[in-house]
Coordinates of C-alpha atoms in Angstrom, one line a residue:
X565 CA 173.1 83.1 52.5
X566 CA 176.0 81.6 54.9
X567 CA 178.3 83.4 53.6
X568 CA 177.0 87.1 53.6
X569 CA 175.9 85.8 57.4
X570 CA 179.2 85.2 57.8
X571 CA 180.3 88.1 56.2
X572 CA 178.1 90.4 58.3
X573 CA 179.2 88.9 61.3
X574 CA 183.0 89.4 60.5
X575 CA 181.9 93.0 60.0
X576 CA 180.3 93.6 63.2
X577 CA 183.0 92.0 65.1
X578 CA 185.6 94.2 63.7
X579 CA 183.4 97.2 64.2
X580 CA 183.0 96.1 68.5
X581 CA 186.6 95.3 68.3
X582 CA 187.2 98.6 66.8
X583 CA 185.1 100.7 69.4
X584 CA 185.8 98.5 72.4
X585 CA 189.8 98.9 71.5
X586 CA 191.8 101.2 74.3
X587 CA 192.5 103.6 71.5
X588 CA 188.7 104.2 70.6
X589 CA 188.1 104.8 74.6
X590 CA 190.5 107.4 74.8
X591 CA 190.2 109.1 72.0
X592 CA 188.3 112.5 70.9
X593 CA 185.0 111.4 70.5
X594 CA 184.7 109.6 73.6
X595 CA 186.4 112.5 75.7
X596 CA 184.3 115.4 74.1
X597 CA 181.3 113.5 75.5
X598 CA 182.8 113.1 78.6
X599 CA 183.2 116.6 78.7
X600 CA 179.9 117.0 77.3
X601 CA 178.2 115.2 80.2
X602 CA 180.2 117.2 83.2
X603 CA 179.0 120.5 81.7
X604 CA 175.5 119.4 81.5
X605 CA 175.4 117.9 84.9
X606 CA 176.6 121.5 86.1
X607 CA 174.0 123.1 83.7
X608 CA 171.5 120.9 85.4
X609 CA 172.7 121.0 89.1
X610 CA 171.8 125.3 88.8
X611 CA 168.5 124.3 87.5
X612 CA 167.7 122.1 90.6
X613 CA 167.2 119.1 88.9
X614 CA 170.2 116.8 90.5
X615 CA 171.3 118.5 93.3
X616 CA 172.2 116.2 96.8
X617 CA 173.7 113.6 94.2
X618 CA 170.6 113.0 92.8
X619 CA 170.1 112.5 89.5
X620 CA 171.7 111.5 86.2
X621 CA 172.7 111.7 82.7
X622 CA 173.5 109.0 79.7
X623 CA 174.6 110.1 76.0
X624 CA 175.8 107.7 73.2
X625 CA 179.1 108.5 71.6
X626 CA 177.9 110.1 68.7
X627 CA 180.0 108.6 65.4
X628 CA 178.8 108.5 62.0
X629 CA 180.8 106.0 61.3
X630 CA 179.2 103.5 64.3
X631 CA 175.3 102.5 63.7
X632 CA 173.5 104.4 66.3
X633 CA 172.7 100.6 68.2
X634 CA 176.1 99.7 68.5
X635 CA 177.3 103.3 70.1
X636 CA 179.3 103.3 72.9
X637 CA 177.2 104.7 76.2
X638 CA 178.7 107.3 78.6
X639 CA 177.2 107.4 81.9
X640 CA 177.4 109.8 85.0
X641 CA 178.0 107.6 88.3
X642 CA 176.1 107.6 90.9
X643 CA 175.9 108.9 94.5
X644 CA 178.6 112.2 93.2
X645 CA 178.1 116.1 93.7
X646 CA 177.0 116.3 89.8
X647 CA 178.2 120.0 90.1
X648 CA 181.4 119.1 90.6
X649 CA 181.8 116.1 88.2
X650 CA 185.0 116.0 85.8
X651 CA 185.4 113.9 82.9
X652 CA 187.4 111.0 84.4
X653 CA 184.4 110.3 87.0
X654 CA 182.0 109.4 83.9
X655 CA 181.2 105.0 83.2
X656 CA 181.6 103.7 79.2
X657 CA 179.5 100.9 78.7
X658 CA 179.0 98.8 75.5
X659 CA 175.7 99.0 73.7
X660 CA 174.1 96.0 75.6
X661 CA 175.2 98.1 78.9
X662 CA 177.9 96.4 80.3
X663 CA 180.9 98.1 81.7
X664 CA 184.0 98.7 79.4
X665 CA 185.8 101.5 81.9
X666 CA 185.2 102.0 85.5
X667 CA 186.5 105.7 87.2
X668 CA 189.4 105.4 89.6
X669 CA 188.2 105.2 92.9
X670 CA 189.4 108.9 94.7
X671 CA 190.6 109.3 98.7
X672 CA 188.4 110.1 101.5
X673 CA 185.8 111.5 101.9
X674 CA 184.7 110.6 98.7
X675 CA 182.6 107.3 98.3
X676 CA 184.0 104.4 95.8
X677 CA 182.7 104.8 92.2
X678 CA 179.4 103.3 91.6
X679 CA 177.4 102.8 87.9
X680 CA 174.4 105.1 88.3
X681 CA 171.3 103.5 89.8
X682 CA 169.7 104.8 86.8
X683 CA 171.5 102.1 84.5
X684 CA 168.5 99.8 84.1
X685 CA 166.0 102.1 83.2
X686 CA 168.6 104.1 81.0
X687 CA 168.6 101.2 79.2
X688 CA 164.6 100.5 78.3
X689 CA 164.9 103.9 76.3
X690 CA 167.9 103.0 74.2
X691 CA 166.6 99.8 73.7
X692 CA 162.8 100.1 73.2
X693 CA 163.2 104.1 72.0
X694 CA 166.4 103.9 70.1
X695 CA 167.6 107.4 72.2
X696 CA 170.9 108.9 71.9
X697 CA 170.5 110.5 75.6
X698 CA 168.6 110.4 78.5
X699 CA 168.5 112.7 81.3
X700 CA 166.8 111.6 84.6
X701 CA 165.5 114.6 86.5
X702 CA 164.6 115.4 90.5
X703 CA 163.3 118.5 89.8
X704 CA 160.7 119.8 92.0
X705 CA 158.1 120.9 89.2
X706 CA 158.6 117.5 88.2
X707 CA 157.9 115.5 91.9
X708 CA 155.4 118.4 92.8
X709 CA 152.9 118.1 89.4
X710 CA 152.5 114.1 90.2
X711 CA 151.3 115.2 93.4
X712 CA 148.4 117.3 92.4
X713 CA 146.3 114.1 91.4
X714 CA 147.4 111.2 93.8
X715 CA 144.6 109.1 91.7
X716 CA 146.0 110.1 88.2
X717 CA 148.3 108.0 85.8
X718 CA 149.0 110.4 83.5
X719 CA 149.7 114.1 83.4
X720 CA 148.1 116.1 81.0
X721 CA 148.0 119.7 79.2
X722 CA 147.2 121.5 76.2
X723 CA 147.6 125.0 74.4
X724 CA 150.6 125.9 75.4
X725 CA 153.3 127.5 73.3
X726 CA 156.5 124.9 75.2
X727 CA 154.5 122.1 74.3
X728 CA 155.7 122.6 70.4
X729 CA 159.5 121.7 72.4
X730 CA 158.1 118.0 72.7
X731 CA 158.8 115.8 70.0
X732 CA 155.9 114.8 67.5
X733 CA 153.5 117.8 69.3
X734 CA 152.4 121.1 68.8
X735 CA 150.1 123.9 69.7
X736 CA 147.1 122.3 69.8
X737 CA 147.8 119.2 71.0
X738 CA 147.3 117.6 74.4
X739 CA 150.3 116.7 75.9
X740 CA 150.2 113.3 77.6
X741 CA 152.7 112.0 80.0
X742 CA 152.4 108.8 82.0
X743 CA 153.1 108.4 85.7
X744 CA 154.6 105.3 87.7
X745 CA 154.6 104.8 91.0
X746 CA 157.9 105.5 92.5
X747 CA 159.4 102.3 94.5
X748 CA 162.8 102.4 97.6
X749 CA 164.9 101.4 95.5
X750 CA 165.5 103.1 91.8
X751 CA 166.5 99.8 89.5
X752 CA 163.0 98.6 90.9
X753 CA 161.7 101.0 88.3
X754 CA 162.8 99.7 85.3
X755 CA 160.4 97.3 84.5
X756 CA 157.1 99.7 85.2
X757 CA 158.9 102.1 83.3
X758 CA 159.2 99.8 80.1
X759 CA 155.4 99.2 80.6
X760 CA 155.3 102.6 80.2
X761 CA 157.1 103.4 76.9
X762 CA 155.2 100.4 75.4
X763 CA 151.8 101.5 76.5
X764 CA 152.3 105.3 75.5
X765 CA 154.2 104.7 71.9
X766 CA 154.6 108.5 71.6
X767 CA 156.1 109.6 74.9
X768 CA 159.2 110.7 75.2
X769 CA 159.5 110.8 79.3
X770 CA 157.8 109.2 82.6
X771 CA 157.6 110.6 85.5
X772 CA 157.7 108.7 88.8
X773 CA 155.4 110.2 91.4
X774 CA 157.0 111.9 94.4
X775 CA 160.3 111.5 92.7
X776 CA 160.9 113.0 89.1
X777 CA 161.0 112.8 85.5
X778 CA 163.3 110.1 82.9
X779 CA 163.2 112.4 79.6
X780 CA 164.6 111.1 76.2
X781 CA 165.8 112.1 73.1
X782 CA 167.5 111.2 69.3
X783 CA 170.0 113.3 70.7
X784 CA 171.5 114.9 73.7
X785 CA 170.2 118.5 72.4
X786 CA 166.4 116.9 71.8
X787 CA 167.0 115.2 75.0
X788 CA 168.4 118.4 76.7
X789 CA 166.0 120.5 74.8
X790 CA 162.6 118.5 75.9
X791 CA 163.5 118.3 79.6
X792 CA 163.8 122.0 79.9
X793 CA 160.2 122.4 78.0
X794 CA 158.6 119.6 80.4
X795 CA 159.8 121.4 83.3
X796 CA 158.4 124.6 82.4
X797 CA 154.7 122.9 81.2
X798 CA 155.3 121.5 84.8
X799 CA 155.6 124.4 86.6
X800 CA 153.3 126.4 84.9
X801 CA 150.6 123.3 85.8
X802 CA 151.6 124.0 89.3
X803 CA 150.7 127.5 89.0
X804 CA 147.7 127.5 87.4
X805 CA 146.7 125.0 89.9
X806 CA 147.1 127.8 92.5
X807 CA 145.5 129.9 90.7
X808 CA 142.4 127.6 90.9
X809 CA 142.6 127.6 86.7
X810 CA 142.4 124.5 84.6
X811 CA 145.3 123.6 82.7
X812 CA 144.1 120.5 80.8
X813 CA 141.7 123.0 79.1
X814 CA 142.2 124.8 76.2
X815 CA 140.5 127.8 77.6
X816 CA 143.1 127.9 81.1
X817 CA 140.2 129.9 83.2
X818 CA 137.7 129.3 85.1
X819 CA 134.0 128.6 84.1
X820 CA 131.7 131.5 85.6
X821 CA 128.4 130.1 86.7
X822 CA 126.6 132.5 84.7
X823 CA 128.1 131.4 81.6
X824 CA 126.5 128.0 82.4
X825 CA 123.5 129.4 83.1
X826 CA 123.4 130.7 79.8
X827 CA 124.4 127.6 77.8
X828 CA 122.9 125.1 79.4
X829 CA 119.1 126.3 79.5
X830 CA 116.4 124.0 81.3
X831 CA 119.8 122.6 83.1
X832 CA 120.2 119.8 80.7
X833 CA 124.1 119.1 81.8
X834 CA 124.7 118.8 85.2
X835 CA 127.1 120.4 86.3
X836 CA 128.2 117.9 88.6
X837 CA 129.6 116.1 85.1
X838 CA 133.3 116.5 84.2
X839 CA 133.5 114.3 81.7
X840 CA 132.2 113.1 78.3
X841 CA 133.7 110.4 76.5
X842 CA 132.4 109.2 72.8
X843 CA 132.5 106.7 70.8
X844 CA 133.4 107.3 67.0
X845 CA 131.4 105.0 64.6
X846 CA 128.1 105.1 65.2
X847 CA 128.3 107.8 67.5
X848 CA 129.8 110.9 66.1
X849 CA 130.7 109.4 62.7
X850 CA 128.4 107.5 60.4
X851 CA 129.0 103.7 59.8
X852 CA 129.7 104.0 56.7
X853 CA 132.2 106.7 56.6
X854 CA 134.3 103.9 58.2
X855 CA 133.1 101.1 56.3
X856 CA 132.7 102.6 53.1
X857 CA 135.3 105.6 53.0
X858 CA 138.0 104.6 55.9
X859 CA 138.5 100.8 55.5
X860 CA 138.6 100.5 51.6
X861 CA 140.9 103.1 51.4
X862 CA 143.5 101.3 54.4
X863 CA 142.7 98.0 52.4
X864 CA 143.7 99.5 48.7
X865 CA 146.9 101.0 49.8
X866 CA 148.3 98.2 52.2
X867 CA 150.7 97.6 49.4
X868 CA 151.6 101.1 48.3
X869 CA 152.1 102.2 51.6
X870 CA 154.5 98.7 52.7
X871 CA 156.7 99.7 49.8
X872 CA 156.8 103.6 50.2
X873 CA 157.8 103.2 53.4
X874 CA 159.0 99.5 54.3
X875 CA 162.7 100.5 55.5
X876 CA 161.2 103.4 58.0
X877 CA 161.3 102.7 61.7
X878 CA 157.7 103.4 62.0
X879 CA 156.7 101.1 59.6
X880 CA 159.3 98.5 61.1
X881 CA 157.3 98.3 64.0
X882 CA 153.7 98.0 62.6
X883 CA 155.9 95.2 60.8
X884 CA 156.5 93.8 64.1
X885 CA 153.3 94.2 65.7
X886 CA 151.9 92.1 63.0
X887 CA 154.1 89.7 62.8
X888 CA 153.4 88.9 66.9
X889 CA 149.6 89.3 66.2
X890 CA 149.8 86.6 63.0
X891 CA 151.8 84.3 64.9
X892 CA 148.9 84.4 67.6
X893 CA 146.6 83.9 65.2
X894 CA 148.4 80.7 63.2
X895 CA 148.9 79.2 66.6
X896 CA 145.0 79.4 67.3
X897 CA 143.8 78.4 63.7
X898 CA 142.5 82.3 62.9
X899 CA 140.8 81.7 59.7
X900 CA 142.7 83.7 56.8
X901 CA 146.6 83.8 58.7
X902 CA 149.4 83.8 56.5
X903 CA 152.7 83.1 57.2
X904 CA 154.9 85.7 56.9
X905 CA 158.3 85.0 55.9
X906 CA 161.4 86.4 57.3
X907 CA 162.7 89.0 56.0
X908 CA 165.6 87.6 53.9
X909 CA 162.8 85.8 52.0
X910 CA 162.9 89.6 50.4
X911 CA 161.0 92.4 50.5
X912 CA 157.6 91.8 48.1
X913 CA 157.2 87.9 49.5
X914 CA 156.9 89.8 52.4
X915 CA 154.9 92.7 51.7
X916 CA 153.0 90.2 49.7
X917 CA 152.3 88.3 53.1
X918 CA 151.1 91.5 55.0
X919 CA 148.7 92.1 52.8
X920 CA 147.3 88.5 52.9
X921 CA 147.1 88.7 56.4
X922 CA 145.9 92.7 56.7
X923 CA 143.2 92.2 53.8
X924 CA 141.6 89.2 56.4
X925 CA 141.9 91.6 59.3
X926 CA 139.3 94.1 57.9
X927 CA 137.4 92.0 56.2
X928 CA 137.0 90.0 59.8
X929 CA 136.8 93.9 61.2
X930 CA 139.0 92.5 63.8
X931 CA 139.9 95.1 67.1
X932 CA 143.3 94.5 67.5
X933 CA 146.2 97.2 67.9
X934 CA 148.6 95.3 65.2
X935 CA 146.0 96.1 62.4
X936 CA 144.6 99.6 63.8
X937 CA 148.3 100.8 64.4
X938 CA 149.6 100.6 60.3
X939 CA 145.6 101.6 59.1
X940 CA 146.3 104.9 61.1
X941 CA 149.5 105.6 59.1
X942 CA 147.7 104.5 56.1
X943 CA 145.4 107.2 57.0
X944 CA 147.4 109.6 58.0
X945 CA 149.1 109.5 54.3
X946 CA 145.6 109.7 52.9
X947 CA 144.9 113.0 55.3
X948 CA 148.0 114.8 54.2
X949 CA 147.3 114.2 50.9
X950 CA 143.5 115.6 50.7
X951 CA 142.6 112.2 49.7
X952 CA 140.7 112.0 52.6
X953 CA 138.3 114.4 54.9
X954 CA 136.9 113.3 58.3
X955 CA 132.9 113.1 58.7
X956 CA 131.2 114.1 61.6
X957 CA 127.6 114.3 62.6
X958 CA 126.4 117.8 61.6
X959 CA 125.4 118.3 65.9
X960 CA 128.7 117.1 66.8
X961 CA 130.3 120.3 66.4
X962 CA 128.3 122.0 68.4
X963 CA 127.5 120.2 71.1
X964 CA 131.6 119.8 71.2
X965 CA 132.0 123.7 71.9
X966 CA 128.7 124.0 73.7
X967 CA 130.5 121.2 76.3
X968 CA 133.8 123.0 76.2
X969 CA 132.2 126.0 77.2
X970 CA 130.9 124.4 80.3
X971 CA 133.9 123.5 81.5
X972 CA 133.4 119.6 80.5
X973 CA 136.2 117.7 79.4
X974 CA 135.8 115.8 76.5
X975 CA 137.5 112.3 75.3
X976 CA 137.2 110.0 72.2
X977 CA 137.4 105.9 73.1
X978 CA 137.3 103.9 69.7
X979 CA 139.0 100.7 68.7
X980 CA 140.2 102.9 66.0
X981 CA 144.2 103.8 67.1
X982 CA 144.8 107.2 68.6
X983 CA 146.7 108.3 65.3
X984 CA 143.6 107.3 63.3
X985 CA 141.0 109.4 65.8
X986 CA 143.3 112.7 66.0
X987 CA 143.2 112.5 61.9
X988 CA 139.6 111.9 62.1
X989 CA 138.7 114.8 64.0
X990 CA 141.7 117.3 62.7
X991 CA 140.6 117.4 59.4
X992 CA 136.2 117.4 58.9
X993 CA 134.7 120.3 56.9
X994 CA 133.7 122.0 60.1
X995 CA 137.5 122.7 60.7
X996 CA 140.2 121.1 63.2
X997 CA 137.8 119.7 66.5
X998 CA 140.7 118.4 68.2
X999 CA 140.6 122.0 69.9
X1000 CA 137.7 120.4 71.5
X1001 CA 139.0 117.5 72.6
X1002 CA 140.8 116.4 75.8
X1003 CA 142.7 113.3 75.1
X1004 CA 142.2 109.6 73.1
X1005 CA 141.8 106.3 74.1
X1006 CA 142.3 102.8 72.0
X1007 CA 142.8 99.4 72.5
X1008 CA 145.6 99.9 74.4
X1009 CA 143.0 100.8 77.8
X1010 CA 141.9 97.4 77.0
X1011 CA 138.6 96.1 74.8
X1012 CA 135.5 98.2 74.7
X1013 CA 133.5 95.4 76.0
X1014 CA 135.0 95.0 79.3
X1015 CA 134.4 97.0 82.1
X1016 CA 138.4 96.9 83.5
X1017 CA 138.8 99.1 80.3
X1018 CA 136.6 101.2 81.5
X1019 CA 137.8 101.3 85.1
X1020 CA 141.2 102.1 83.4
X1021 CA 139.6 105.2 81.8
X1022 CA 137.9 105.8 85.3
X1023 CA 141.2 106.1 86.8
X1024 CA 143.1 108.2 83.9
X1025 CA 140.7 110.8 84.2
X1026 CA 141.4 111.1 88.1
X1027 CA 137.5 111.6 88.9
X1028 CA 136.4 111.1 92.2
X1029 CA 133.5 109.1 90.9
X1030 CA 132.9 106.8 88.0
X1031 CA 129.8 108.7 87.5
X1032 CA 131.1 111.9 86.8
X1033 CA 131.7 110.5 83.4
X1034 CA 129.4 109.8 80.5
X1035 CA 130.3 107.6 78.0
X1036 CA 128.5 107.4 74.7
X1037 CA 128.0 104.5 71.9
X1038 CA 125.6 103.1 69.8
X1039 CA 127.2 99.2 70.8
X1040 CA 124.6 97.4 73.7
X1041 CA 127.8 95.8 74.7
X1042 CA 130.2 98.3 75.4
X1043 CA 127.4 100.6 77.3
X1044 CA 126.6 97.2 79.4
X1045 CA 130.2 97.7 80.4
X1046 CA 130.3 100.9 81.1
X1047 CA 127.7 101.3 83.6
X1048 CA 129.3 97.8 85.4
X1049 CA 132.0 100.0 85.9
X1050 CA 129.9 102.7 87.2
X1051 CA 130.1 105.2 84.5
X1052 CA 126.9 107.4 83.4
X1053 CA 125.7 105.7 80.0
X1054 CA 123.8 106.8 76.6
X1055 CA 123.2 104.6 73.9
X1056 CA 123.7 106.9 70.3
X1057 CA 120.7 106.1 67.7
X1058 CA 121.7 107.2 64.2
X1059 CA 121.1 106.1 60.8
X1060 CA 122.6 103.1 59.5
X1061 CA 123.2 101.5 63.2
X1062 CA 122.7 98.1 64.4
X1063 CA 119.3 97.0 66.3
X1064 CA 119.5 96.8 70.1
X1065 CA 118.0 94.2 72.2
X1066 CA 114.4 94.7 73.6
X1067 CA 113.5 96.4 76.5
X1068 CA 117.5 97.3 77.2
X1069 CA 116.4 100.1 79.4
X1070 CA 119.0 102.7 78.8
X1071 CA 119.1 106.2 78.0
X1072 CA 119.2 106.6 74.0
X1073 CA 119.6 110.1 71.7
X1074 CA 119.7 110.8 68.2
X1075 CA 121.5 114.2 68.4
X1076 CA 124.1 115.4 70.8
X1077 CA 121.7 118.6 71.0
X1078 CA 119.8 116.5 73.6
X1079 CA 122.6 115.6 75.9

């Protein structure tokens, strides 16, 4: 083992050495990115997205022959009329971000060369995201659409044909982009911004209210390619929004009152409700579909799936996630943590391990994002295999359309991950009813039995009341937190759920049909 260490460790020195030497700097592949970035910057700067200097763009030197972490970084500088940018103004940096060449500094009136501001938070993605570019936008669509909600941390939109241009969406789906609040000084950024990418795993940009967008990519053409679809989903937000027409809804119109009138007979939805979020077990799902169909199947193929897939980068982090969750649990005397080796113990002692540890998890039907996280990729195999279909309820489609119709925006909040829900609900025998649905919560909001998750929700919905939103479960708990937070509560009665204490006093239903 000391010696391969040793060996791999000769290796990578050479290889820095190698792509840190003068030669490397100067030569082909570092100058056609040079170039690469000045023609962007141009591109960009007749777009309106870094004009007055503002602004910037980072690509890694693409070379086969270099692993994608230990890339050099090109970088534009900061402060510079990005229109008229040449190839010798651009920063190289080593893959941990410090400095290898600086540009020569040129004669009045032209400032001394300064690393973008940018650098930082250029950093998070290649780091946490492993990006080969990032492009940090001032675009007006891009300030304006955080603007529209002052109250909202996260901009969302669905059904339409640009969002296919975003990485890991299509059609159908809603787009969800988080916002940060913007701060005087840009590097201040950086450490909201990596609270960002954490909390929303399949983002690929931020934007920072009243200032712009930070847009990623493998690649400076999915990088390139994404920021020009965001801008367009932004501006055509903006204009809707003029328009007085919905963009968040699949339908993009306005709701005429006499189409409410018509649906909602003996006025059984108010219309002052713009909201409905659900529960899944229980709720819309039977108890059993999870227990019985959902959980065995996740438990059966821990191994299959750890093998199938062990060296992929998803699986690498649910790897990780684990690890940091069965560390926890060792440390506080969890009943039924293993130890999981390290990985040069090899690849079945540590498969072997997971499973120990995962096989505990579900059988201690334990909430935590480690274990939801690689179950929803389990699923997900299961789904695009036809191994598995999702249940529903047979009034939950219904009531789903019948609430769309009315112009009420519909959520799911489950401890089940976000992955797992959108499989759930995109493949039942009444079709795909993610068309119904507005947007997912998990874990990540926080437990379902504390009411700051809820006033999280609260405040990603961008209501002007808590009690424009209904939330419904069949759990005492989780509704006892809900209403602390000042949401509109229904407990769900359906067969095969838990009792609830006497004389609880709220609401309860057995179909959606009376909602």
């Amino acid at each position: 083992m000391a010696a391969a260490s040793a060996t791999q460790l000769t290796v990578n020195g050479a290889l820095k050495m190698a792509t840190t030497s003068q030669a490397y700097l100067e030569g082909d592949k570092v100058k056609e990115t040079k170039s690469l970035i000045a023609e962007l910057c141009r591109h960009f700067y007749n777009q309106g997205w870094v004009s007055g200097t503002g602004g910037s763009i980072t690509i890694k030197v693409h070379d086969e022959s270099v692993p994608k972490s230990e890339q050099l970084i090109l970088m534009s500088p900061s402060g510079v009329q990005k229109e008229r940018m040449v190839d010798e103004d651009m920063y190289i940096m080593a893959s941990d971000g410090s400095i290898l060449s600086a540009p020569v500094a040129k004669p009045t009136p032209h400032k001394p060369p300064k690393c973008s501001d940018c650098a930082p938070l250029f950093m998070k993605a290649y780091q946490m995201r492993n990006a080969g570019a990032v492009i940090h936008s001032h675009g007006m669509e891009s300030c304006l659409v955080t603007m529209l909600n002052p109250l909202a941390k996260e901009f969302r939109i669905t059904h339409m044909e640009m969002i296919k241009g975003i990485q890991g969406h299509g059609y159908y789906d809603e787009l969800v982009v988080p916002i940060i609040e913007n701060t005087a000084y840009e590097r201040e950024l950086t450490e909201s911004l990596a609270e960002a990418i954490k909390a929303y795993p399949k983002t690929t940009a931020v934007l920072v209210r009243n200032h712009g967008i930070y847009v990623w990519g493998d690649s400076w053409i999915s990088a390139k390619t994404q920021s020009e679809c965001y801008h367009y989903l932004f501006d055509a937000a903006i204009k809707l929004h003029q328009l007085g027409i919905d963009w968040t809804t699949p339908a993009h119109g306005p709701i005429q009152n006499a189409k409410i009138s018509a649906l909602a007979p003996n006025d059984s939805i108010k219309p002052s409700r713009r909201c409905i979020v659900l529960d899944i077990e229980g709720t819309t799902t039977p108890i059993s579909f999870v227990t019985d169909v959902l959980f065995p199947y996740a438990r059966n193929n821990v191994g299959r799936h750890l093998d199938a897939t062990y060296d992929s980068a998803e699986t690498k982090q649910d790897i990780k996630l684990l690890r940091a969750q069965v560390q926890q649990d060792l440390e506080n005397g969890v009943a039924g943590a293993v130890c999981i080796p390290a990985d040069d113990a090899g690849k079945m002692e540590v498969i072997a391990a997971l499973v120990a540890n995962v096989e505990a998890m579900i059988k201690a039907d334990r909430k935590i994002t480690a274990l939801k996280e690689l179950q929803g990729h389990i699923w997900q195999t299961g789904f695009q295999n036809n191994e598995l279909e999702g249940l529903v309820f047979d009034d939950v489609p219904a009531a789903l359309e019948k609430w769309t119709a009315l112009g009420i925006k519909v959520y799911i909040y489950s401890s089940g991950s976000r992955l797992a829900q959108r499989l759930l609900f995109g493949h039942t025998k009444h079709g795909d009813l993610r068309k119904f649905l507005y947007g997912f919560f998990d874990t990540t909001v926080g437990n379902k039995r504390e009411t700051k998750s809820y006033a999280e929700i609260t405040a990603s919905l961008g209501v002007d009341n808590p009690s424009e939103i209904l939330f419904v479960t069949d759990v005492y708990q989780e509704v006892t937190a809900a209403k602390a937070a000042g949401l509109d509560v229904i407990i769900s009665i359906r067969p095969g759920n838990g009792p609830l204490p006497d004389n609880h006093r709220f609401r309860t239903v057995k179909s959606f049909s009376e909602i």
